[in-house]
Amino acid sequence: MSLEAIRVANFKAFGTTQRVPLRPITLLYGANSAGKSSVIHALALTHEALKMGTLDVHRTGVGGDSIDLGGFAQYVHRRDRERLVTLAFELGDVGVLPHPEDEDEHFATLPQALLEIRIGTSVQAGTKQPGEENRRRVRLERWALEVDGAPLLSLSARRDGFMTLSQLDVTHPSLLQVLAKFRALPDTAREIRECGIDSLLGAWVTQPEILIFPSGLRPDEWHFRSHSALPQGGIAARHFELARIALSDVLKALIDRITKVLTEDLGDMPYLGPLRSVPPRHPAPPSEQDPNRHSGGAYAWDILRSNRAIRQRVNDWLGDPNRLKTPYELKVRHLLPSDLLQSELADELGPKLYELGFCLLEQAGRSEHSPELASALELVRRNADLESDAAAEAFMAVGDVVDAIFDAGVVAEEWVRKIAEAHGGDALEDLVLVDKRSETLVSHRDVGVGVSQVLPVLVSAYGEDEALIAIEQPEIHLHPALQAELGDVFLESALGGRNNRFLIETHSEHLLLRIMRRMRETYDGGLPDGMAPVKPEDVAVLFVEPDGSQSLVREMPLNERGELVKAWPGGFFDEAMKEIF
């Protein structure tokens, strides 16, 4: 993943620019209402704008009811609509720039980049009626790109809704590298390959005006307006045309690549809100997609029902003697309507009874069984007193023979399997907890709310790959020891091969202590078997605190031994010592 950090200004709690590094594990701490959630909300805004093409975001698809931004007028800092909301994204190893007509060919590999986006409001062009300030629209005001620490280009908004190329460094090393590669492509016009870079760049200085129409956060449609001062005919005019072709394609490829990288890194951005729903006693598969199923954690039950591998991982965690230590195991039952079972079982039962009868007659003729079977069959035939000792012995003999002929449990399982396969559309899958001590079926409603709250967290960690996962309050309703165990869950998911990254808003000291412990064990060589090493560059601990009318984000560095380099601001986590003394 290329996204290494975000910078936020004039958004919700943040006034001046605040930087938030995104490591494999990023922990957000701070007092209630300090502004921790604003970091996650900034990513939700970006995700929504990239996916839906809208900037005046109210309810977000990724957050459901948990993230309601209320539109620009609500999420701009201090409700000041004259401000510009700034979102900047630090991208490492952006990758290659594919040729616009042939993705198998590429221009060059980009180093680190910084994309800065500013969102604001403006009055639409041509609006001259009284009260026009009430018809201001939210739009992309600026789109600027730095590559390898130096500004490369910027786009600025116009009143007519377009953006224009307001800055371009034609001497930027990355641009020269891309242009050199562009001229070497086999399907590029021979004239462009033969035209010197200096000629291209010289022509660009007086290029026709470029207009770009934005779609959400994406600079999208490109238009060109010619200047009357441009030369007409001859080699000079041709150089202008070549410069337009070459550089516009290069710039469009740059912008498209940066936008694509950001979109891919955010992806669906799995988000789990602070209030996880407790499903009904018999949760059914959803009839329609509801974003609240994801943000509220209900989707986790769908995953556990349908994905055997994830269900097994969660079961291992639930039953681990060093973790939750519960006697419970998640299993899936297939439920069929009773009328369907009645008709289907009758069809299966008839042939089986005939088969059993023939087997009994056959066994009766065998010497080792004939006396007992003959007696038993004669008693049944004559309707003898079934309470007599002889009848009891006879029926025991019949039972032994029946058990030797077939296993009733195996037959029943086979019948159910056949019925379920034949009527899969009529069968429901029910996710249940089994008490392994007594093989009793229980509901999550019977075993405490903590289990239902932690399951969505486990599903997020075990079910995603190479995703940026945002979770608020993963520790809710969990015992302190289990809060610490979640630290290992996140470390395994981030560093153990799945390559997920976690942005976690939390109040749990125990979660942090476990991560610090694993860092110390990595340094001392005492890390438990199977645990991935944890180094300072893998973890970011951030403290969000109010400062006047805004909030600040302070990074709390950890050294290689998992120790805080500086003390918590304001004595955070000192409450226990205060209470003791």
Coordinates of C-alpha atoms in Angstrom, one line a residue:
M1 CA 0.0 0.0 0.0
S2 CA 1.3 3.4 -0.9
L3 CA -0.7 5.6 1.5
E4 CA 1.8 6.4 4.4
A5 CA 0.1 9.4 6.1
I6 CA -2.6 11.9 5.8
R7 CA -2.7 15.6 6.7
V8 CA -5.9 17.3 7.7
A9 CA -6.7 21.0 8.2
N10 CA -10.0 22.9 8.7
F11 CA -11.9 19.6 9.1
K12 CA -14.1 19.1 12.1
A13 CA -11.9 19.3 15.3
F14 CA -8.7 20.2 13.3
G15 CA -7.9 23.8 12.4
T16 CA -4.2 23.9 11.6
T17 CA -2.7 21.1 9.6
Q18 CA -2.3 17.9 11.6
R19 CA -0.3 14.9 10.3
V20 CA -1.5 11.3 11.0
P21 CA 1.0 8.6 10.0
L22 CA -0.5 5.3 8.9
R23 CA 1.6 2.4 10.1
P24 CA 0.6 -1.3 10.3
I25 CA -0.8 -0.4 13.7
T26 CA -1.9 3.2 14.4
L27 CA -3.5 3.8 17.7
L28 CA -5.5 7.0 18.4
Y29 CA -5.8 8.0 22.1
G30 CA -7.3 11.0 23.8
A31 CA -10.1 12.2 26.1
N32 CA -13.7 11.9 25.1
S33 CA -14.7 14.5 22.4
A34 CA -11.0 15.4 21.8
G35 CA -11.3 14.8 18.1
K36 CA -10.0 11.2 17.7
S37 CA -12.9 10.2 15.4
S38 CA -12.2 13.2 13.1
V39 CA -9.2 11.3 11.7
I40 CA -11.4 8.3 10.7
H41 CA -14.1 10.7 9.4
A42 CA -11.5 12.4 7.1
L43 CA -10.8 9.1 5.5
A44 CA -14.5 8.3 5.2
L45 CA -15.0 11.6 3.4
T46 CA -12.2 10.8 1.0
H47 CA -13.5 7.3 0.4
E48 CA -17.0 8.7 -0.3
A49 CA -15.8 11.4 -2.6
L50 CA -13.7 9.0 -4.6
K51 CA -16.4 6.4 -4.9
M52 CA -19.5 8.5 -5.4
G53 CA -18.0 11.7 -6.8
T54 CA -19.6 14.0 -4.3
L55 CA -18.0 16.4 -1.8
D56 CA -21.0 17.7 0.1
V57 CA -21.1 14.4 2.0
H58 CA -23.7 13.8 4.7
R59 CA -24.1 10.1 5.5
T60 CA -21.2 8.0 4.3
G61 CA -21.6 4.6 2.7
V62 CA -18.7 3.1 4.6
G63 CA -19.9 4.4 8.0
G64 CA -23.7 4.0 7.7
D65 CA -25.4 5.8 10.6
S66 CA -22.1 5.8 12.6
I67 CA -20.5 8.5 10.4
D68 CA -22.9 11.3 9.5
L69 CA -20.8 14.2 8.4
G70 CA -23.8 16.5 7.8
G71 CA -22.5 18.1 4.7
F72 CA -19.7 20.7 4.1
A73 CA -21.4 23.2 6.4
Q74 CA -21.1 20.8 9.3
Y75 CA -17.7 19.2 8.7
V76 CA -15.7 22.4 7.9
H77 CA -13.9 23.6 11.0
R78 CA -15.9 25.8 13.3
R79 CA -18.8 25.8 10.7
D80 CA -16.9 28.5 8.8
R81 CA -17.9 28.1 5.2
E82 CA -15.2 30.6 4.1
R83 CA -12.5 28.1 5.0
L84 CA -11.0 25.5 2.7
V85 CA -10.9 21.9 4.0
T86 CA -7.5 20.5 3.2
L87 CA -6.7 16.8 2.8
A88 CA -3.2 15.8 1.9
F89 CA -2.0 12.2 1.3
E90 CA 1.6 11.1 1.5
L91 CA 2.1 8.3 -1.0
G92 CA 5.2 6.2 -1.2
D93 CA 6.3 4.2 -4.2
V94 CA 3.4 5.3 -6.5
G95 CA 4.5 2.7 -9.1
V96 CA 4.6 2.9 -12.8
L97 CA 2.6 5.2 -15.2
P98 CA 0.9 3.2 -17.8
H99 CA 0.7 4.5 -21.3
P100 CA -2.8 5.9 -21.9
E101 CA -3.3 3.7 -25.0
D102 CA -1.4 0.6 -24.0
E103 CA -1.2 -0.4 -20.3
D104 CA 1.5 -3.0 -21.1
E105 CA 3.8 0.0 -21.8
H106 CA 4.6 2.5 -19.1
F107 CA 6.3 5.9 -18.8
A108 CA 8.4 5.6 -15.7
T109 CA 8.3 4.6 -12.0
L110 CA 7.4 7.4 -9.6
P111 CA 9.1 8.0 -6.2
Q112 CA 7.3 9.4 -3.2
A113 CA 4.4 11.8 -3.9
L114 CA 2.3 14.2 -1.9
L115 CA -1.2 15.0 -3.1
E116 CA -3.0 18.0 -1.6
I117 CA -6.7 18.6 -2.1
R118 CA -8.7 21.6 -1.0
I119 CA -12.4 21.6 -0.8
G120 CA -14.4 24.8 -0.5
T121 CA -17.6 26.6 -1.6
S122 CA -18.2 29.2 -4.3
V123 CA -21.1 31.0 -5.9
Q124 CA -22.0 29.6 -9.3
A125 CA -21.0 31.8 -12.3
G126 CA -23.9 33.8 -13.6
T127 CA -25.8 33.9 -10.3
K128 CA -26.7 37.5 -9.7
Q129 CA -30.0 37.2 -7.8
P130 CA -30.3 38.4 -4.1
G131 CA -29.3 35.7 -1.6
E132 CA -26.8 34.1 -4.0
E133 CA -24.6 33.3 -0.9
N134 CA -27.2 30.7 0.0
R135 CA -26.6 28.9 -3.3
R136 CA -23.0 28.3 -2.9
R137 CA -21.8 24.9 -4.1
V138 CA -19.2 22.6 -2.7
R139 CA -16.4 22.0 -5.1
L140 CA -12.7 21.0 -5.5
E141 CA -10.8 24.3 -5.2
R142 CA -7.2 23.0 -5.6
W143 CA -5.5 19.8 -6.6
A144 CA -1.7 19.9 -6.2
L145 CA 1.0 17.3 -6.6
E146 CA 4.5 17.2 -5.2
V147 CA 6.9 14.5 -6.3
D148 CA 10.0 13.6 -4.4
G149 CA 9.6 16.7 -2.2
A150 CA 9.3 19.3 -5.0
P151 CA 6.1 20.8 -6.4
L152 CA 5.3 19.5 -9.8
L153 CA 1.8 20.8 -10.8
S154 CA -1.4 22.3 -9.4
L155 CA -4.9 22.8 -10.6
S156 CA -7.1 25.7 -9.5
A157 CA -10.8 26.1 -9.7
R158 CA -12.6 28.7 -11.9
R159 CA -16.0 30.2 -11.4
D160 CA -17.4 28.4 -14.4
G161 CA -16.9 25.0 -12.7
F162 CA -13.7 24.0 -14.5
M163 CA -10.1 23.8 -13.2
T164 CA -7.1 25.2 -14.9
L165 CA -3.4 24.2 -14.8
S166 CA -2.1 27.0 -12.6
Q167 CA 1.4 25.7 -12.0
L168 CA 3.7 23.3 -13.8
D169 CA 7.4 22.9 -13.1
V170 CA 8.7 22.0 -16.6
T171 CA 12.2 21.4 -15.1
H172 CA 11.1 18.9 -12.5
P173 CA 13.3 15.7 -12.7
S174 CA 10.3 13.4 -12.6
L175 CA 8.6 15.2 -15.5
L176 CA 11.8 15.1 -17.6
Q177 CA 12.1 11.3 -16.8
V178 CA 8.5 10.7 -17.9
L179 CA 8.9 12.7 -21.0
A180 CA 12.1 10.9 -22.0
K181 CA 10.3 7.6 -21.6
F182 CA 7.3 8.9 -23.5
R183 CA 9.4 9.8 -26.5
A184 CA 10.9 6.3 -26.5
L185 CA 7.6 4.5 -26.8
P186 CA 7.3 2.6 -30.0
D187 CA 3.7 3.7 -30.7
T188 CA 4.5 7.4 -30.2
A189 CA 4.6 9.6 -33.3
R190 CA 8.0 9.7 -34.9
E191 CA 7.9 13.5 -34.8
I192 CA 7.5 13.5 -31.1
R193 CA 10.4 11.0 -30.7
E194 CA 12.6 13.3 -32.8
C195 CA 11.5 16.5 -31.2
G196 CA 13.9 17.5 -28.5
I197 CA 12.6 17.8 -24.9
D198 CA 13.7 21.4 -24.8
S199 CA 11.5 22.1 -27.8
L200 CA 8.6 20.4 -26.2
L201 CA 9.0 22.3 -22.9
G202 CA 9.6 25.6 -24.7
A203 CA 6.4 25.2 -26.7
W204 CA 4.6 24.3 -23.5
V205 CA 5.3 27.7 -21.9
T206 CA 2.9 29.3 -24.3
Q207 CA 0.5 26.3 -24.5
P208 CA -3.2 26.7 -25.1
E209 CA -5.1 26.9 -21.8
I210 CA -6.0 23.5 -20.3
L211 CA -9.3 23.2 -18.6
I212 CA -10.2 20.2 -16.5
F213 CA -13.6 19.3 -15.2
P214 CA -13.5 17.7 -11.8
S215 CA -15.7 14.8 -10.6
G216 CA -15.5 14.8 -6.8
L217 CA -11.9 14.5 -6.0
R218 CA -10.9 13.4 -9.5
P219 CA -9.7 15.8 -12.2
D220 CA -11.6 14.2 -15.0
E221 CA -12.4 15.7 -18.4
W222 CA -9.7 17.6 -20.3
H223 CA -10.4 20.5 -22.7
F224 CA -8.0 22.8 -24.6
R225 CA -8.6 26.4 -25.6
S226 CA -6.3 27.9 -28.3
H227 CA -4.7 31.3 -28.0
S228 CA -4.9 33.7 -31.0
A229 CA -1.2 34.4 -30.5
L230 CA -0.2 30.8 -31.4
P231 CA 1.7 30.5 -34.7
Q232 CA -0.2 29.3 -37.7
G233 CA 1.5 26.6 -39.9
G234 CA 5.2 25.7 -40.1
I235 CA 7.5 23.8 -37.8
A236 CA 6.8 26.1 -34.8
A237 CA 3.1 25.4 -35.0
R238 CA 3.8 21.7 -35.2
H239 CA 5.9 21.9 -32.1
F240 CA 3.0 23.5 -30.3
E241 CA 0.8 20.6 -31.3
L242 CA 3.4 18.0 -30.3
A243 CA 3.8 19.7 -26.9
R244 CA 0.1 19.6 -26.4
I245 CA -0.1 15.9 -27.3
A246 CA 2.9 14.8 -25.3
L247 CA 2.5 16.9 -22.2
S248 CA -1.2 16.6 -21.9
D249 CA -1.0 12.8 -22.1
V250 CA 1.8 12.8 -19.6
L251 CA 0.0 15.0 -17.1
K252 CA -3.2 13.1 -17.5
A253 CA -1.4 9.9 -16.8
L254 CA 0.2 11.4 -13.7
I255 CA -3.1 12.6 -12.3
D256 CA -4.9 9.4 -13.2
R257 CA -2.2 7.2 -11.6
I258 CA -2.2 9.2 -8.3
T259 CA -6.0 9.1 -8.1
K260 CA -6.0 5.3 -8.9
V261 CA -3.4 4.6 -6.2
L262 CA -5.4 6.5 -3.6
T263 CA -8.6 4.8 -4.6
E264 CA -7.0 1.4 -4.4
D265 CA -5.4 2.0 -1.1
L266 CA -8.6 3.1 0.5
G267 CA -10.6 0.4 -1.3
D268 CA -13.7 -0.5 0.6
M269 CA -12.0 0.7 3.8
P270 CA -13.6 -1.8 6.2
Y271 CA -15.0 0.3 9.1
L272 CA -16.3 -0.9 12.5
G273 CA -18.1 1.6 14.6
P274 CA -18.1 1.9 18.4
L275 CA -21.7 0.6 18.8
R276 CA -21.8 -3.0 17.5
S277 CA -25.3 -4.5 17.0
V278 CA -26.3 -7.6 18.8
P279 CA -28.1 -9.8 16.2
P280 CA -31.4 -11.5 17.0
R281 CA -31.3 -15.0 18.5
H282 CA -31.5 -16.6 15.0
P283 CA -29.8 -14.1 12.6
A284 CA -30.9 -14.6 9.1
P285 CA -29.0 -13.7 5.9
P286 CA -29.6 -10.1 4.8
S287 CA -32.3 -9.5 2.2
E288 CA -30.5 -6.3 1.0
Q289 CA -27.3 -4.5 1.4
D290 CA -27.3 -2.1 4.3
P291 CA -24.2 -0.1 5.2
N292 CA -25.1 -0.4 8.9
R293 CA -24.5 -4.1 8.7
H294 CA -20.8 -3.3 8.2
S295 CA -20.3 -0.4 10.5
G296 CA -22.5 -2.1 13.1
G297 CA -20.8 -5.4 12.8
A298 CA -23.8 -7.5 11.8
Y299 CA -22.0 -8.5 8.5
A300 CA -19.6 -10.5 10.7
W301 CA -22.3 -13.1 11.4
D302 CA -22.8 -13.5 7.6
I303 CA -19.1 -14.1 7.1
L304 CA -18.9 -16.6 10.0
R305 CA -21.9 -18.5 8.6
S306 CA -20.5 -18.7 5.0
N307 CA -16.7 -18.9 5.5
R308 CA -15.5 -22.0 7.1
A309 CA -11.8 -20.9 7.3
I310 CA -12.6 -17.7 9.2
R311 CA -15.1 -19.5 11.4
Q312 CA -12.3 -21.9 12.4
R313 CA -9.9 -19.1 13.1
V314 CA -12.5 -17.5 15.4
N315 CA -13.2 -20.8 17.1
D316 CA -9.5 -21.3 17.7
W317 CA -9.4 -17.9 19.5
L318 CA -12.6 -18.5 21.4
G319 CA -11.4 -21.8 22.8
D320 CA -7.7 -21.0 23.2
P321 CA -6.8 -21.8 26.9
N322 CA -4.5 -18.7 26.9
R323 CA -7.1 -16.3 25.5
L324 CA -10.9 -16.3 25.8
K325 CA -11.0 -19.8 27.3
T326 CA -14.7 -20.3 26.5
P327 CA -16.2 -23.7 26.1
Y328 CA -18.1 -22.5 23.0
E329 CA -17.7 -23.3 19.3
L330 CA -19.4 -21.7 16.4
K331 CA -21.2 -24.2 14.1
V332 CA -23.6 -24.0 11.2
R333 CA -26.9 -25.8 11.1
H334 CA -29.1 -26.4 8.0
L335 CA -32.7 -25.7 8.7
L336 CA -35.5 -27.2 6.5
P337 CA -39.3 -26.6 6.7
S338 CA -41.1 -29.4 8.6
D339 CA -43.6 -30.1 5.8
L340 CA -40.7 -30.6 3.4
L341 CA -38.9 -33.0 5.8
Q342 CA -42.1 -34.9 6.3
S343 CA -42.7 -35.6 2.6
E344 CA -39.0 -36.2 1.8
L345 CA -38.4 -38.6 4.8
A346 CA -41.5 -40.7 3.9
D347 CA -40.0 -41.3 0.4
E348 CA -36.7 -42.3 2.0
L349 CA -38.2 -44.4 4.8
G350 CA -40.3 -46.8 2.7
P351 CA -37.4 -48.3 0.7
K352 CA -35.3 -48.5 3.8
L353 CA -37.9 -50.5 5.7
Y354 CA -38.2 -53.0 2.8
E355 CA -34.4 -53.3 2.8
L356 CA -34.5 -53.9 6.5
G357 CA -37.2 -56.6 6.2
F358 CA -35.3 -58.5 3.6
C359 CA -32.1 -58.3 5.7
L360 CA -33.9 -59.6 8.7
L361 CA -35.3 -62.6 6.8
E362 CA -31.9 -63.3 5.3
Q363 CA -30.2 -63.1 8.8
A364 CA -32.9 -65.3 10.3
G365 CA -31.7 -68.1 8.0
R366 CA -28.2 -68.0 9.3
S367 CA -27.3 -70.5 12.0
E368 CA -25.6 -68.0 14.4
H369 CA -28.8 -65.8 14.5
S370 CA -31.7 -68.1 13.6
P371 CA -32.8 -69.1 17.1
E372 CA -33.0 -65.6 18.5
L373 CA -34.4 -64.1 15.3
A374 CA -36.9 -66.9 14.8
S375 CA -38.2 -66.4 18.3
A376 CA -38.3 -62.6 17.9
L377 CA -40.1 -62.7 14.6
E378 CA -42.6 -65.3 15.9
L379 CA -43.4 -63.1 19.0
V380 CA -44.0 -60.1 16.7
R381 CA -46.1 -62.1 14.4
R382 CA -48.4 -63.4 17.1
N383 CA -48.6 -60.1 18.9
A384 CA -47.2 -61.7 22.1
D385 CA -47.0 -60.0 25.4
L386 CA -44.3 -57.4 24.7
E387 CA -43.7 -56.9 28.4
S388 CA -42.5 -60.5 28.9
D389 CA -38.8 -61.3 29.5
A390 CA -38.8 -63.5 26.3
A391 CA -40.0 -60.6 24.2
A392 CA -37.5 -58.2 25.7
E393 CA -34.7 -60.7 24.9
A394 CA -36.0 -61.2 21.4
F395 CA -36.2 -57.5 20.7
M396 CA -32.6 -57.0 22.0
A397 CA -31.6 -59.7 19.5
V398 CA -33.4 -57.9 16.7
G399 CA -31.7 -54.7 17.8
D400 CA -28.3 -56.3 17.6
V401 CA -29.0 -57.5 14.1
V402 CA -30.3 -54.1 13.0
D403 CA -27.2 -52.4 14.3
A404 CA -25.1 -54.8 12.4
I405 CA -27.0 -54.1 9.2
F406 CA -26.8 -50.3 9.2
D407 CA -25.9 -47.3 11.4
A408 CA -29.0 -45.2 12.0
G409 CA -27.0 -42.0 12.6
V410 CA -25.1 -42.4 9.3
V411 CA -28.4 -43.1 7.5
A412 CA -30.1 -40.1 9.0
E413 CA -27.1 -37.9 8.1
E414 CA -27.2 -39.2 4.5
W415 CA -30.9 -38.5 4.2
V416 CA -30.6 -34.9 5.5
R417 CA -27.6 -34.3 3.2
K418 CA -29.6 -35.5 0.1
I419 CA -32.6 -33.5 1.1
A420 CA -30.6 -30.4 1.7
E421 CA -28.8 -30.7 -1.7
A422 CA -32.1 -31.3 -3.5
H423 CA -33.7 -28.3 -1.8
G424 CA -30.8 -25.9 -1.2
G425 CA -33.0 -22.9 -2.0
D426 CA -35.4 -23.8 0.7
A427 CA -32.8 -24.5 3.4
L428 CA -31.6 -21.9 5.9
E429 CA -28.2 -21.8 7.5
D430 CA -28.3 -21.0 11.2
L431 CA -25.1 -20.0 13.0
V432 CA -25.1 -21.3 16.6
L433 CA -22.8 -21.7 19.5
V434 CA -22.2 -25.2 20.8
D435 CA -21.3 -25.7 24.5
K436 CA -18.6 -28.4 24.0
R437 CA -18.9 -29.6 27.6
S438 CA -22.5 -30.9 27.0
E439 CA -22.9 -30.5 23.2
T440 CA -25.8 -28.1 24.0
L441 CA -26.8 -25.5 21.5
V442 CA -26.8 -22.0 22.9
S443 CA -27.3 -18.6 21.4
H444 CA -24.9 -15.6 21.5
R445 CA -27.8 -14.0 23.5
D446 CA -27.1 -16.5 26.3
V447 CA -23.3 -16.1 26.8
G448 CA -22.8 -12.4 27.5
V449 CA -22.5 -9.4 25.3
G450 CA -18.7 -9.5 25.1
V451 CA -18.7 -12.4 22.7
S452 CA -21.0 -10.6 20.3
Q453 CA -18.9 -7.4 20.5
V454 CA -15.6 -9.0 19.8
L455 CA -16.6 -11.3 17.0
P456 CA -16.8 -8.5 14.4
V457 CA -13.4 -7.4 15.4
L458 CA -12.0 -10.9 14.9
V459 CA -13.7 -11.2 11.5
S460 CA -12.2 -7.9 10.4
A461 CA -8.7 -9.1 11.4
Y462 CA -9.0 -12.6 10.0
G463 CA -11.1 -11.9 6.9
E464 CA -9.3 -9.0 5.2
D465 CA -6.1 -8.8 3.2
E466 CA -4.0 -5.8 2.4
A467 CA -6.8 -3.4 3.6
L468 CA -6.8 -0.3 5.7
I469 CA -9.2 -1.2 8.5
A470 CA -10.7 1.5 10.8
I471 CA -12.1 0.4 14.1
E472 CA -13.5 2.5 17.0
Q473 CA -13.4 1.0 20.5
P474 CA -12.5 -2.6 19.7
E475 CA -12.2 -3.3 23.4
I476 CA -15.8 -2.5 24.3
H477 CA -17.3 -5.0 26.8
L478 CA -14.1 -7.0 27.1
H479 CA -12.2 -8.0 30.2
P480 CA -8.7 -6.2 30.4
A481 CA -6.9 -9.5 29.7
L482 CA -8.9 -9.9 26.5
Q483 CA -8.2 -6.3 25.5
A484 CA -4.5 -7.2 25.7
E485 CA -5.1 -10.3 23.6
L486 CA -6.6 -8.1 20.9
G487 CA -3.1 -6.6 20.5
D488 CA -1.8 -9.9 19.3
V489 CA -4.8 -10.3 16.9
F490 CA -4.0 -7.0 15.3
L491 CA -0.3 -7.7 15.1
E492 CA -0.8 -11.0 13.5
S493 CA -3.2 -9.6 10.9
A494 CA -0.9 -6.7 10.1
L495 CA 2.6 -8.3 10.3
G496 CA 1.9 -12.0 10.0
G497 CA 1.2 -12.2 6.2
R498 CA -2.2 -10.6 5.7
N499 CA -0.5 -7.1 5.4
N500 CA -3.5 -5.3 6.8
R501 CA -3.2 -1.9 8.4
F502 CA -5.3 -0.8 11.4
L503 CA -6.4 2.7 12.4
I504 CA -7.8 2.1 15.9
E505 CA -9.5 4.7 18.0
T506 CA -9.3 3.4 21.6
H507 CA -9.1 4.1 25.3
S508 CA -7.5 0.7 26.2
E509 CA -4.2 0.9 28.0
H510 CA -4.0 -2.9 28.0
L511 CA -4.1 -3.1 24.2
L512 CA -1.1 -0.8 24.0
L513 CA 0.8 -2.6 26.8
R514 CA 0.6 -5.9 24.9
I515 CA 2.0 -4.2 21.7
M516 CA 4.8 -2.6 23.8
R517 CA 5.5 -6.0 25.3
R518 CA 5.9 -7.7 21.9
M519 CA 8.3 -4.9 20.9
R520 CA 10.3 -5.5 24.0
E521 CA 10.3 -9.3 23.4
T522 CA 11.4 -8.7 19.8
Y523 CA 14.3 -6.6 21.0
D524 CA 15.3 -9.1 23.7
G525 CA 14.9 -12.1 21.5
G526 CA 12.1 -13.6 23.7
L527 CA 9.3 -13.3 21.2
P528 CA 6.9 -16.4 21.4
D529 CA 7.1 -18.8 18.6
G530 CA 4.9 -17.9 15.6
M531 CA 4.8 -14.2 16.5
A532 CA 6.0 -11.7 13.9
P533 CA 8.7 -9.3 15.1
V534 CA 7.4 -5.8 16.0
K535 CA 9.6 -2.7 15.5
P536 CA 9.1 1.0 16.2
E537 CA 8.3 1.7 12.5
D538 CA 5.4 -0.8 12.7
V539 CA 3.5 1.2 15.3
A540 CA 2.2 4.7 15.6
V541 CA 0.8 5.9 18.9
L542 CA -1.1 9.2 18.6
F543 CA -2.6 11.4 21.2
V544 CA -5.3 13.8 20.3
E545 CA -5.9 16.7 22.7
P546 CA -7.9 20.0 22.6
D547 CA -5.9 23.2 22.3
G548 CA -8.2 26.1 22.5
S549 CA -10.8 26.0 19.7
Q550 CA -9.0 23.2 17.9
S551 CA -7.4 19.8 18.5
L552 CA -3.8 18.7 18.0
V553 CA -2.4 15.3 17.1
R554 CA 0.8 14.4 18.9
E555 CA 2.8 11.4 18.1
M556 CA 4.1 9.4 21.1
P557 CA 7.2 7.6 19.8
L558 CA 8.2 4.1 21.0
N559 CA 11.8 2.9 21.1
E560 CA 13.0 -0.6 20.2
R561 CA 12.2 -1.8 23.7
G562 CA 8.6 -0.7 23.4
E563 CA 9.0 2.2 25.8
L564 CA 7.4 5.6 25.4
V565 CA 10.1 8.1 24.6
K566 CA 8.2 10.9 26.3
A567 CA 5.4 11.1 28.9
W568 CA 1.8 11.2 28.1
P569 CA 0.4 14.7 27.8
G570 CA -1.6 15.7 30.8
G571 CA -0.9 12.5 32.7
F572 CA -3.2 10.3 30.5
F573 CA -3.4 6.8 31.9
D574 CA -2.4 8.1 35.4
E575 CA -5.9 7.5 36.9
A576 CA -5.0 4.3 38.6
M577 CA -2.1 5.9 40.5
K578 CA -4.3 8.8 41.5
E579 CA -6.9 6.5 42.9
I580 CA -4.3 4.4 44.8
F581 CA -2.6 7.3 46.5

